[in-house]
Amino acid sequence: IGWMLMGAAIGIIDGIHQRAPRRMIAGLIGGLLGGLIGGLCFELILKLLPALAGAGALGLVLMGGIIGLCLSEFERRFSFARLKVLNGNLKDREYLLIKSKTLIGSGKRSDVYLHGYKKISDGQITRSGNDIYFEAAEPESSAEKSGVQKPGLLGNAAARNMTLLNDQPADGRQPLKYQDVIRLGSIKLLYLPL
């Protein structure tokens, strides 16, 4: 039971940090299962190889790997979509979308943090029931001044023109479909529902 509790604590931390209930639940379940399986493997290694120096370390490494695998599997299962980067230094990187409101951009508060690109505008993906929407979001610098994130508002026309959905200006809240391409300044993202 102790290993399960440790796995659950490890799993739930990211969800608490991001204030994402679905990520907390996925982390809790994945952590419990990973802690159970990993803890059993740890105890089994200690019983089968008591004379081996480093058996405990081997067991801990194996347990950590199993907890990590279980966490990633349950996070994938609880996600509703993923974004795949199509260009630049993050090309082919994928981000799972698990929160009902996911802020995308280069700001430190972004749920999907895109670094290393020039002229990134911000966007937000919102899940409402089975419907998924995209909308341009106010750049972080303006939002930090006001203290509030205001989806749909951009600081200037240049930023608005850099936010495109399927090569069309992203004005207002727009539904997302399979393989829609979101452009936030110089980065392009492919939307893939799960």
mmCIF file of C-alpha atoms in Angstrom:
data_model
loop_
_atom_site.group_PDB
_atom_site.id
_atom_site.type_symbol
_atom_site.label_atom_id
_atom_site.label_comp_id
_atom_site.label_asym_id
_atom_site.label_seq_id
_atom_site.Cartn_x
_atom_site.Cartn_y
_atom_site.Cartn_z
ATOM 1 C CA ILE A 1 0.000 0.000 0.000
ATOM 2 C CA GLY A 2 2.892 2.354 0.727
ATOM 3 C CA TRP A 3 4.232 2.068 -2.826
ATOM 4 C CA MET A 4 0.747 2.777 -4.218
ATOM 5 C CA LEU A 5 0.448 5.909 -2.069
ATOM 6 C CA MET A 6 3.877 7.073 -3.187
ATOM 7 C CA GLY A 7 2.924 6.487 -6.852
ATOM 8 C CA ALA A 8 -0.381 8.341 -6.368
ATOM 9 C CA ALA A 9 1.425 11.305 -4.778
ATOM 10 C CA ILE A 10 3.878 11.437 -7.677
ATOM 11 C CA GLY A 11 1.049 11.183 -10.202
ATOM 12 C CA ILE A 12 -1.235 13.816 -8.752
ATOM 13 C CA ILE A 13 1.416 16.559 -8.359
ATOM 14 C CA ASP A 14 1.313 17.767 -11.987
ATOM 15 C CA GLY A 15 -2.493 18.006 -11.979
ATOM 16 C CA ILE A 16 -2.445 20.043 -8.770
ATOM 17 C CA HIS A 17 0.252 22.341 -10.161
ATOM 18 C CA GLN A 18 -1.736 22.969 -13.353
ATOM 19 C CA ARG A 19 -5.124 23.082 -11.580
ATOM 20 C CA ALA A 20 -6.387 20.397 -13.967
ATOM 21 C CA PRO A 21 -8.906 17.982 -12.372
ATOM 22 C CA ARG A 22 -8.735 15.485 -15.258
ATOM 23 C CA ARG A 23 -4.931 15.427 -15.045
ATOM 24 C CA MET A 24 -5.183 14.892 -11.257
ATOM 25 C CA ILE A 25 -7.505 11.919 -11.763
ATOM 26 C CA ALA A 26 -5.300 10.449 -14.509
ATOM 27 C CA GLY A 27 -2.235 10.932 -12.298
ATOM 28 C CA LEU A 28 -3.970 9.387 -9.309
ATOM 29 C CA ILE A 29 -5.053 6.259 -11.190
ATOM 30 C CA GLY A 30 -1.776 5.915 -13.097
ATOM 31 C CA GLY A 31 0.237 6.504 -9.929
ATOM 32 C CA LEU A 32 -1.742 3.959 -7.919
ATOM 33 C CA LEU A 33 -1.361 1.298 -10.606
ATOM 34 C CA GLY A 34 2.292 2.142 -11.262
ATOM 35 C CA GLY A 35 3.030 2.111 -7.531
ATOM 36 C CA LEU A 36 1.347 -1.274 -7.152
ATOM 37 C CA ILE A 37 3.145 -2.942 -10.072
ATOM 38 C CA GLY A 38 6.437 -1.127 -9.462
ATOM 39 C CA GLY A 39 6.333 -1.823 -5.726
ATOM 40 C CA LEU A 40 5.709 -5.523 -6.359
ATOM 41 C CA CYS A 41 8.662 -5.604 -8.769
ATOM 42 C CA PHE A 42 10.838 -3.806 -6.222
ATOM 43 C CA GLU A 43 9.949 -6.279 -3.463
ATOM 44 C CA LEU A 44 10.389 -9.233 -5.837
ATOM 45 C CA ILE A 45 13.894 -8.084 -6.834
ATOM 46 C CA LEU A 46 14.859 -7.722 -3.173
ATOM 47 C CA LYS A 47 13.582 -11.241 -2.415
ATOM 48 C CA LEU A 48 15.126 -12.935 -5.474
ATOM 49 C CA LEU A 49 18.472 -11.114 -5.412
ATOM 50 C CA PRO A 50 19.213 -10.315 -1.744
ATOM 51 C CA ALA A 51 22.959 -10.745 -2.126
ATOM 52 C CA LEU A 52 23.235 -8.496 -5.176
ATOM 53 C CA ALA A 53 24.773 -5.161 -4.302
ATOM 54 C CA GLY A 54 22.528 -2.507 -5.795
ATOM 55 C CA ALA A 55 19.398 -4.697 -5.899
ATOM 56 C CA GLY A 56 17.487 -1.955 -4.087
ATOM 57 C CA ALA A 57 18.673 0.673 -6.554
ATOM 58 C CA LEU A 58 17.719 -1.575 -9.481
ATOM 59 C CA GLY A 59 14.287 -2.097 -7.941
ATOM 60 C CA LEU A 60 13.777 1.646 -7.458
ATOM 61 C CA VAL A 61 14.776 2.403 -11.053
ATOM 62 C CA LEU A 62 12.392 -0.281 -12.318
ATOM 63 C CA MET A 63 9.603 1.031 -10.081
ATOM 64 C CA GLY A 64 10.156 4.599 -11.294
ATOM 65 C CA GLY A 65 9.996 3.457 -14.915
ATOM 66 C CA ILE A 66 6.770 1.537 -14.318
ATOM 67 C CA ILE A 67 5.157 4.495 -12.523
ATOM 68 C CA GLY A 68 6.172 6.751 -15.433
ATOM 69 C CA LEU A 69 4.698 4.354 -18.012
ATOM 70 C CA CYS A 70 1.427 4.062 -16.120
ATOM 71 C CA LEU A 71 1.174 7.834 -15.662
ATOM 72 C CA SER A 72 1.742 8.521 -19.357
ATOM 73 C CA GLU A 73 -0.771 5.861 -20.410
ATOM 74 C CA PHE A 74 -3.533 7.181 -18.173
ATOM 75 C CA GLU A 75 -2.813 10.780 -19.174
ATOM 76 C CA ARG A 76 -3.156 9.740 -22.813
ATOM 77 C CA ARG A 77 -6.437 7.960 -22.053
ATOM 78 C CA PHE A 78 -7.862 11.014 -20.251
ATOM 79 C CA SER A 79 -6.819 13.429 -23.035
ATOM 80 C CA PHE A 80 -9.324 14.503 -25.661
ATOM 81 C CA ALA A 81 -6.862 15.642 -28.345
ATOM 82 C CA ARG A 82 -3.242 16.340 -29.161
ATOM 83 C CA LEU A 83 -1.395 19.110 -30.961
ATOM 84 C CA LYS A 84 1.539 18.250 -33.216
ATOM 85 C CA VAL A 85 4.116 20.921 -34.084
ATOM 86 C CA LEU A 86 4.639 21.066 -37.861
ATOM 87 C CA ASN A 87 7.674 23.363 -38.157
ATOM 88 C CA GLY A 88 10.721 24.814 -36.406
ATOM 89 C CA ASN A 89 12.830 23.556 -33.544
ATOM 90 C CA LEU A 90 9.914 21.706 -31.865
ATOM 91 C CA LYS A 91 8.874 19.971 -35.106
ATOM 92 C CA ASP A 92 7.082 16.638 -34.519
ATOM 93 C CA ARG A 93 6.666 17.296 -30.789
ATOM 94 C CA GLU A 94 3.175 16.450 -29.555
ATOM 95 C CA TYR A 95 1.206 17.961 -26.699
ATOM 96 C CA LEU A 96 -1.735 16.171 -25.091
ATOM 97 C CA LEU A 97 -4.792 18.309 -24.344
ATOM 98 C CA ILE A 98 -6.453 17.289 -21.103
ATOM 99 C CA LYS A 99 -7.758 20.563 -19.599
ATOM 100 C CA SER A 100 -11.134 21.985 -20.610
ATOM 101 C CA LYS A 101 -9.397 25.321 -21.345
ATOM 102 C CA THR A 102 -5.851 25.093 -22.683
ATOM 103 C CA LEU A 103 -3.818 28.251 -23.298
ATOM 104 C CA ILE A 104 -1.233 27.895 -26.072
ATOM 105 C CA GLY A 105 1.648 30.325 -26.585
ATOM 106 C CA SER A 106 5.071 31.528 -25.542
ATOM 107 C CA GLY A 107 4.041 32.968 -22.185
ATOM 108 C CA LYS A 108 5.150 31.360 -18.941
ATOM 109 C CA ARG A 109 1.508 30.759 -17.980
ATOM 110 C CA SER A 110 0.738 28.827 -21.156
ATOM 111 C CA ASP A 111 -0.401 25.227 -20.722
ATOM 112 C CA VAL A 112 1.297 24.432 -24.039
ATOM 113 C CA TYR A 113 4.523 26.427 -23.805
ATOM 114 C CA LEU A 114 6.052 27.077 -27.238
ATOM 115 C CA HIS A 115 9.589 28.424 -26.898
ATOM 116 C CA GLY A 116 12.182 29.253 -29.524
ATOM 117 C CA TYR A 117 9.823 30.813 -32.084
ATOM 118 C CA LYS A 118 9.573 34.453 -33.115
ATOM 119 C CA LYS A 119 6.364 36.442 -33.084
ATOM 120 C CA ILE A 120 4.183 33.865 -31.351
ATOM 121 C CA SER A 121 0.602 34.916 -30.772
ATOM 122 C CA ASP A 122 -1.486 33.156 -28.136
ATOM 123 C CA GLY A 123 -4.473 30.902 -28.643
ATOM 124 C CA GLN A 124 -6.876 28.935 -26.519
ATOM 125 C CA ILE A 125 -8.530 25.575 -27.093
ATOM 126 C CA THR A 126 -11.751 25.051 -25.175
ATOM 127 C CA ARG A 127 -13.703 21.845 -24.670
ATOM 128 C CA SER A 128 -17.429 22.164 -24.085
ATOM 129 C CA GLY A 129 -19.031 18.713 -23.899
ATOM 130 C CA ASN A 130 -18.023 16.928 -27.102
ATOM 131 C CA ASP A 131 -17.347 20.178 -28.978
ATOM 132 C CA ILE A 132 -13.820 21.590 -29.241
ATOM 133 C CA TYR A 133 -13.184 25.252 -30.103
ATOM 134 C CA PHE A 134 -10.198 27.452 -30.910
ATOM 135 C CA GLU A 135 -9.922 31.183 -30.392
ATOM 136 C CA ALA A 136 -7.159 33.748 -30.416
ATOM 137 C CA ALA A 137 -6.148 34.937 -26.955
ATOM 138 C CA GLU A 138 -4.698 38.179 -25.671
ATOM 139 C CA PRO A 139 -0.878 38.183 -25.570
ATOM 140 C CA GLU A 140 0.538 37.511 -22.105
ATOM 141 C CA SER A 141 2.126 40.935 -21.676
ATOM 142 C CA SER A 142 -1.225 42.728 -21.976
ATOM 143 C CA ALA A 143 -2.987 40.088 -19.911
ATOM 144 C CA GLU A 144 -0.446 40.373 -17.125
ATOM 145 C CA LYS A 145 -0.977 44.132 -16.968
ATOM 146 C CA SER A 146 -4.716 43.685 -16.544
ATOM 147 C CA GLY A 147 -4.316 40.534 -14.422
ATOM 148 C CA VAL A 148 -6.949 38.703 -16.476
ATOM 149 C CA GLN A 149 -6.708 36.452 -19.546
ATOM 150 C CA LYS A 150 -9.316 37.614 -22.072
ATOM 151 C CA PRO A 151 -9.842 35.109 -24.901
ATOM 152 C CA GLY A 152 -10.711 36.593 -28.253
ATOM 153 C CA LEU A 153 -8.938 39.926 -27.711
ATOM 154 C CA LEU A 154 -5.604 40.739 -29.294
ATOM 155 C CA GLY A 155 -3.383 43.674 -28.524
ATOM 156 C CA ASN A 156 -2.980 44.815 -32.156
ATOM 157 C CA ALA A 157 -3.891 44.026 -35.743
ATOM 158 C CA ALA A 158 -0.484 42.469 -36.477
ATOM 159 C CA ALA A 159 -0.976 39.844 -33.772
ATOM 160 C CA ARG A 160 -4.504 39.161 -35.037
ATOM 161 C CA ASN A 161 -3.211 38.572 -38.580
ATOM 162 C CA MET A 162 -0.643 36.045 -37.283
ATOM 163 C CA THR A 163 -3.338 33.823 -35.760
ATOM 164 C CA LEU A 164 -4.819 31.613 -38.454
ATOM 165 C CA LEU A 165 -6.981 28.510 -38.577
ATOM 166 C CA ASN A 166 -6.535 26.603 -41.842
ATOM 167 C CA ASP A 167 -4.903 29.711 -43.408
ATOM 168 C CA GLN A 168 -7.944 31.858 -42.557
ATOM 169 C CA PRO A 169 -7.955 34.592 -39.885
ATOM 170 C CA ALA A 170 -9.062 33.141 -36.552
ATOM 171 C CA ASP A 171 -11.806 35.569 -35.610
ATOM 172 C CA GLY A 172 -13.812 34.611 -32.565
ATOM 173 C CA ARG A 173 -14.519 31.119 -31.331
ATOM 174 C CA GLN A 174 -14.292 28.516 -34.100
ATOM 175 C CA PRO A 175 -14.960 24.757 -33.957
ATOM 176 C CA LEU A 176 -11.964 22.479 -34.490
ATOM 177 C CA LYS A 177 -12.038 19.449 -36.767
ATOM 178 C CA TYR A 178 -9.661 16.585 -37.456
ATOM 179 C CA GLN A 179 -6.357 17.819 -38.940
ATOM 180 C CA ASP A 180 -7.123 21.526 -38.670
ATOM 181 C CA VAL A 181 -3.918 23.603 -38.789
ATOM 182 C CA ILE A 182 -3.523 26.381 -36.242
ATOM 183 C CA ARG A 183 -0.920 29.051 -36.954
ATOM 184 C CA LEU A 184 0.197 31.203 -34.042
ATOM 185 C CA GLY A 185 2.693 33.584 -35.591
ATOM 186 C CA SER A 186 5.616 31.558 -36.913
ATOM 187 C CA ILE A 187 4.504 28.168 -35.528
ATOM 188 C CA LYS A 188 2.028 25.749 -37.085
ATOM 189 C CA LEU A 189 0.148 23.150 -35.028
ATOM 190 C CA LEU A 190 -1.880 20.185 -36.289
ATOM 191 C CA TYR A 191 -5.021 19.392 -34.272
ATOM 192 C CA LEU A 192 -5.646 15.660 -33.831
ATOM 193 C CA PRO A 193 -8.635 14.575 -31.707
ATOM 194 C CA LEU A 194 -8.287 11.255 -29.875
#
